[in-house]
Amino acid sequence: MDTFFPKFSKKRDGVNVIMEQKLLKNVNNLILNGQTCTGCGICAEACPEEAISLGLVGAVRRGVVDYAEPINIDEKKCSYCGVCVVMCPFNSLTLKIDGEEALPIVEREGFPEYDMVTEIDQDKCVKCTICEDVCPRDAISREVPVFEGTVEGAAGKQTAIAAKTTFTVDDEKCTRCGICAELCPAIDVKRKPFSAESGAVVGDVVWDEKLCDACQVCVEACPEDAIKVEREVESAKLSGKVEILEENCCTCRWCDINCPAEAITVEKIFEGDIEFNADKCPAGCSTCVEVCPANAIYLPTPKAAKDLKGENEPVIAVNKDLCILCGACVNACPGEDIITLKRTGIRVKGKETDLFLKIKDKLCTPRTSKVKEDARDEVELKMMETA
Ligand code: SF4
């Protein structure tokens, strides 16, 4: 028998953990995608009900434990407001009310959203493969035809760029010998039935522009120098479209920095700074390298002794151009005071409500890594005094 009191449940469904609150006939679900969740902990700091805590971020993201997610959500404390959904920079949370996606905090009270700047200038973009290859989040959609040589039935290579090809045969010179047709699928020599009436080999040389890649084999092989092939390139760019999928983009700027055509503009959603205290880092751990969703942290290449000039070699480093200041590394680091994160601003659009300003204040409080794991499956952050 139904009671008037909410009923709660939590269950796993593939990569998702589904929190549920049932109240009379209403059903609220908060869904966490444990695969895309990076353990950045922004949701935990944003949640007005303190319903979210950090899990064993490093261990989970490194695959050492498979029974937990990087964060824990208490389905009983959750008010199903949707703040965490809006604030998650990795789109790992979804809120559903009676089966429909909803964001009560936005709909009822108003709340800003991240102001994503992720633009590709299609006029400048040459449709190369660099952005797709460097993106650490599969956020590039590169819809460029697949050309022959890689997949059966793929588009002809000669269609990759827009060009006009012309093919001419000098009828006076051509003997309809058929050599060009034997060498090229774009040419067919249609001879007329041999007849005593003409007593000669006659017919037409038929050419299909769609199959011609202007390779000039026919020109070079023609024993009579009867063929001319000319190709005028109209656009040297590959056809197709390259786009950034905002739902996957974490604004790391790998694509923006590496685009050879300077066609991409990405602005980070967090401003601030991150510092690595390599002296305190126990070399060999590399948890931060593995959890970083932006591939911004690295183990410096060892230097030869002659190049060290009396300095100690750092064991860990971050490329600040690529760091998105999400905090996943701080949460995962098992050492103390090794990584310090100081956010100074958040790029959002829409009215910065009182609730948002409180959250911003928290997110902009500097924090550092800490030896933790006070309780099974939970870790704490070490918050620092605001300067
Ligand atoms: S829906 Fe609201 S109350 Fe529930 S976990 Fe997210 S932020 Fe917290």
Tab-separated table of N, CA and C in Angstrom, residues 39-111:
chain	number	residue	atom	x	y	z
A	39	GLY	N	35.004	12.882	-11.381
A	39	GLY	CA	35.339	13.072	-9.968
A	39	GLY	C	35.833	14.470	-9.679
A	40	CYS	N	35.439	15.428	-10.520
A	40	CYS	CA	35.896	16.814	-10.302
A	40	CYS	C	35.299	17.388	-9.029
A	41	GLY	N	34.148	16.863	-8.602
A	41	GLY	CA	33.560	17.270	-7.329
A	41	GLY	C	32.831	18.598	-7.364
A	42	ILE	N	32.676	19.187	-8.543
A	42	ILE	CA	31.976	20.475	-8.621
A	42	ILE	C	30.524	20.312	-8.162
A	43	CYS	N	29.910	19.187	-8.504
A	43	CYS	CA	28.538	18.930	-8.066
A	43	CYS	C	28.446	18.882	-6.551
A	44	ALA	N	29.455	18.268	-5.931
A	44	ALA	CA	29.434	18.113	-4.470
A	44	ALA	C	29.460	19.481	-3.796
A	45	GLU	N	30.240	20.390	-4.372
A	45	GLU	CA	30.309	21.723	-3.773
A	45	GLU	C	29.087	22.560	-4.120
A	46	ALA	N	28.457	22.250	-5.243
A	46	ALA	CA	27.308	23.054	-5.673
A	46	ALA	C	26.007	22.615	-4.992
A	47	CYS	N	25.921	21.372	-4.582
A	47	CYS	CA	24.648	20.833	-4.091
A	47	CYS	C	24.161	21.578	-2.846
A	48	PRO	N	22.991	22.218	-2.906
A	48	PRO	CA	22.500	22.973	-1.745
A	48	PRO	C	22.085	22.071	-0.591
A	49	GLU	N	21.915	20.771	-0.830
A	49	GLU	CA	21.487	19.852	0.219
A	49	GLU	C	22.639	19.024	0.774
A	50	GLU	N	23.825	19.286	0.324
A	50	GLU	CA	24.996	18.473	0.710
A	50	GLU	C	24.710	16.979	0.525
A	51	ALA	N	24.077	16.686	-0.598
A	51	ALA	CA	23.696	15.292	-0.866
A	51	ALA	C	24.786	14.530	-1.609
A	52	ILE	N	25.834	15.243	-2.024
A	52	ILE	CA	26.877	14.580	-2.821
A	52	ILE	C	28.207	14.632	-2.077
A	53	SER	N	28.896	13.493	-2.072
A	53	SER	CA	30.234	13.469	-1.481
A	53	SER	C	31.190	12.840	-2.490
A	54	LEU	N	32.461	13.156	-2.313
A	54	LEU	CA	33.467	12.582	-3.207
A	54	LEU	C	33.702	11.127	-2.852
A	55	GLY	N	33.863	10.318	-3.864
A	55	GLY	CA	34.222	8.922	-3.630
A	55	GLY	C	35.727	8.761	-3.764
A	56	LEU	N	36.155	7.541	-3.991
A	56	LEU	CA	37.587	7.289	-4.161
A	56	LEU	C	37.948	7.621	-5.611
A	57	VAL	N	38.107	8.917	-5.844
A	57	VAL	CA	38.226	9.392	-7.228
A	57	VAL	C	39.374	8.706	-7.966
A	58	GLY	N	40.554	8.747	-7.363
A	58	GLY	CA	41.722	8.170	-8.041
A	58	GLY	C	41.548	6.689	-8.307
A	59	ALA	N	41.127	5.966	-7.279
A	59	ALA	CA	41.003	4.505	-7.412
A	59	ALA	C	39.945	4.135	-8.446
A	60	VAL	N	38.821	4.871	-8.444
A	60	VAL	CA	37.745	4.550	-9.390
A	60	VAL	C	38.170	4.886	-10.819
A	61	ARG	N	38.740	6.080	-10.989
A	61	ARG	CA	39.095	6.496	-12.343
A	61	ARG	C	40.239	5.660	-12.910
A	62	ARG	N	41.065	5.126	-12.022
A	62	ARG	CA	42.160	4.275	-12.503
A	62	ARG	C	41.703	2.835	-12.685
A	63	GLY	N	40.455	2.535	-12.319
A	63	GLY	CA	39.929	1.189	-12.493
A	63	GLY	C	40.367	0.213	-11.403
A	64	VAL	N	40.902	0.747	-10.288
A	64	VAL	CA	41.351	-0.138	-9.204
A	64	VAL	C	40.144	-0.714	-8.466
A	65	VAL	N	39.074	0.086	-8.324
A	65	VAL	CA	37.837	-0.455	-7.743
A	65	VAL	C	36.731	-0.359	-8.786
A	66	ASP	N	35.901	-1.357	-8.832
A	66	ASP	CA	34.825	-1.331	-9.830
A	66	ASP	C	33.444	-1.353	-9.175
A	67	TYR	N	33.418	-1.211	-7.852
A	67	TYR	CA	32.128	-1.279	-7.172
A	67	TYR	C	31.573	0.110	-6.859
A	68	ALA	N	32.296	1.165	-7.244
A	68	ALA	CA	31.875	2.508	-6.838
A	68	ALA	C	32.053	3.499	-7.976
A	69	GLU	N	31.480	4.694	-7.795
A	69	GLU	CA	31.644	5.785	-8.760
A	69	GLU	C	32.567	6.821	-8.107
A	70	PRO	N	33.050	7.795	-8.911
A	70	PRO	CA	33.915	8.831	-8.326
A	70	PRO	C	33.184	9.699	-7.297
A	71	ILE	N	31.850	9.777	-7.393
A	71	ILE	CA	31.082	10.544	-6.402
A	71	ILE	C	29.945	9.676	-5.861
A	72	ASN	N	29.486	10.040	-4.667
A	72	ASN	CA	28.335	9.338	-4.084
A	72	ASN	C	27.185	10.331	-3.940
A	73	ILE	N	25.998	9.915	-4.314
A	73	ILE	CA	24.831	10.790	-4.161
A	73	ILE	C	23.851	10.113	-3.206
A	74	ASP	N	23.462	10.846	-2.184
A	74	ASP	CA	22.509	10.311	-1.202
A	74	ASP	C	21.098	10.601	-1.719
A	75	GLU	N	20.431	9.554	-2.148
A	75	GLU	CA	19.098	9.731	-2.766
A	75	GLU	C	18.068	10.270	-1.776
A	76	LYS	N	18.357	10.124	-0.469
A	76	LYS	CA	17.388	10.607	0.529
A	76	LYS	C	17.590	12.090	0.811
A	77	LYS	N	18.837	12.548	0.760
A	77	LYS	CA	19.093	13.976	1.003
A	77	LYS	C	18.752	14.829	-0.218
A	78	CYS	N	18.838	14.236	-1.393
A	78	CYS	CA	18.654	14.985	-2.645
A	78	CYS	C	17.249	15.564	-2.730
A	79	SER	N	17.167	16.838	-3.155
A	79	SER	CA	15.848	17.452	-3.345
A	79	SER	C	15.458	17.466	-4.823
A	80	TYR	N	16.254	16.853	-5.655
A	80	TYR	CA	15.973	16.732	-7.098
A	80	TYR	C	15.730	18.113	-7.713
A	81	CYS	N	16.655	19.028	-7.376
A	81	CYS	CA	16.535	20.411	-7.867
A	81	CYS	C	17.224	20.603	-9.216
A	82	GLY	N	18.284	19.849	-9.483
A	82	GLY	CA	18.977	19.959	-10.773
A	82	GLY	C	20.194	20.873	-10.768
A	83	VAL	N	20.563	21.436	-9.616
A	83	VAL	CA	21.742	22.313	-9.581
A	83	VAL	C	22.988	21.559	-10.048
A	84	CYS	N	23.154	20.335	-9.563
A	84	CYS	CA	24.344	19.562	-9.930
A	84	CYS	C	24.373	19.272	-11.430
A	85	VAL	N	23.183	19.099	-12.016
A	85	VAL	CA	23.103	18.813	-13.457
A	85	VAL	C	23.635	20.013	-14.241
A	86	VAL	N	23.198	21.208	-13.828
A	86	VAL	CA	23.626	22.425	-14.525
A	86	VAL	C	25.123	22.649	-14.316
A	87	MET	N	25.621	22.363	-13.123
A	87	MET	CA	27.000	22.706	-12.802
A	87	MET	C	28.017	21.662	-13.264
A	88	CYS	N	27.570	20.464	-13.612
A	88	CYS	CA	28.533	19.422	-14.022
A	88	CYS	C	29.173	19.819	-15.354
A	89	PRO	N	30.481	20.049	-15.406
A	89	PRO	CA	31.094	20.466	-16.672
A	89	PRO	C	31.233	19.319	-17.668
A	90	PHE	N	30.914	18.102	-17.231
A	90	PHE	CA	31.106	16.939	-18.104
A	90	PHE	C	29.775	16.297	-18.510
A	91	ASN	N	28.676	16.984	-18.196
A	91	ASN	CA	27.347	16.472	-18.566
A	91	ASN	C	27.142	15.026	-18.120
A	92	SER	N	27.562	14.746	-16.900
A	92	SER	CA	27.459	13.373	-16.400
A	92	SER	C	26.192	13.146	-15.587
A	93	LEU	N	25.405	14.189	-15.371
A	93	LEU	CA	24.190	14.039	-14.555
A	93	LEU	C	22.964	14.418	-15.374
A	94	THR	N	21.883	13.705	-15.132
A	94	THR	CA	20.610	13.988	-15.794
A	94	THR	C	19.517	13.892	-14.731
A	95	LEU	N	18.603	14.833	-14.769
A	95	LEU	CA	17.473	14.772	-13.833
A	95	LEU	C	16.205	14.531	-14.642
A	96	LYS	N	15.408	13.575	-14.173
A	96	LYS	CA	14.133	13.304	-14.860
A	96	LYS	C	13.004	13.397	-13.859
A	97	ILE	N	11.938	14.055	-14.260
A	97	ILE	CA	10.736	14.100	-13.431
A	97	ILE	C	9.634	13.414	-14.222
A	98	ASP	N	9.119	12.359	-13.642
A	98	ASP	CA	8.126	11.528	-14.329
A	98	ASP	C	8.597	11.142	-15.737
A	99	GLY	N	9.865	10.795	-15.813
A	99	GLY	CA	10.405	10.285	-17.075
A	99	GLY	C	10.889	11.342	-18.043
A	100	GLU	N	10.596	12.613	-17.781
A	100	GLU	CA	10.993	13.679	-18.718
A	100	GLU	C	12.173	14.445	-18.131
A	101	GLU	N	13.164	14.773	-18.975
A	101	GLU	CA	14.280	15.591	-18.490
A	101	GLU	C	13.764	16.939	-18.021
A	102	ALA	N	14.230	17.369	-16.861
A	102	ALA	CA	13.744	18.642	-16.306
A	102	ALA	C	14.841	19.254	-15.439
A	103	LEU	N	14.747	20.569	-15.248
A	103	LEU	CA	15.680	21.277	-14.373
A	103	LEU	C	14.881	22.258	-13.517
A	104	PRO	N	14.272	21.772	-12.437
A	104	PRO	CA	13.412	22.641	-11.612
A	104	PRO	C	14.109	23.918	-11.163
A	105	ILE	N	15.395	23.856	-10.858
A	105	ILE	CA	16.083	25.056	-10.371
A	105	ILE	C	16.071	26.156	-11.433
A	106	VAL	N	16.152	25.764	-12.695
A	106	VAL	CA	16.144	26.754	-13.781
A	106	VAL	C	14.712	27.202	-14.029
A	107	GLU	N	13.801	26.226	-14.081
A	107	GLU	CA	12.417	26.539	-14.449
A	107	GLU	C	11.698	27.341	-13.364
A	108	ARG	N	11.962	27.016	-12.091
A	108	ARG	CA	11.200	27.687	-11.019
A	108	ARG	C	11.904	28.915	-10.466
A	109	GLU	N	13.221	28.812	-10.300
A	109	GLU	CA	13.916	29.902	-9.609
A	109	GLU	C	14.879	30.674	-10.488
A	110	GLY	N	15.240	30.121	-11.620
A	110	GLY	CA	16.247	30.751	-12.467
A	110	GLY	C	17.634	30.409	-11.968
A	111	PHE	N	18.515	30.128	-12.897
A	111	PHE	CA	19.881	29.746	-12.538
A	111	PHE	C	20.714	29.898	-13.805
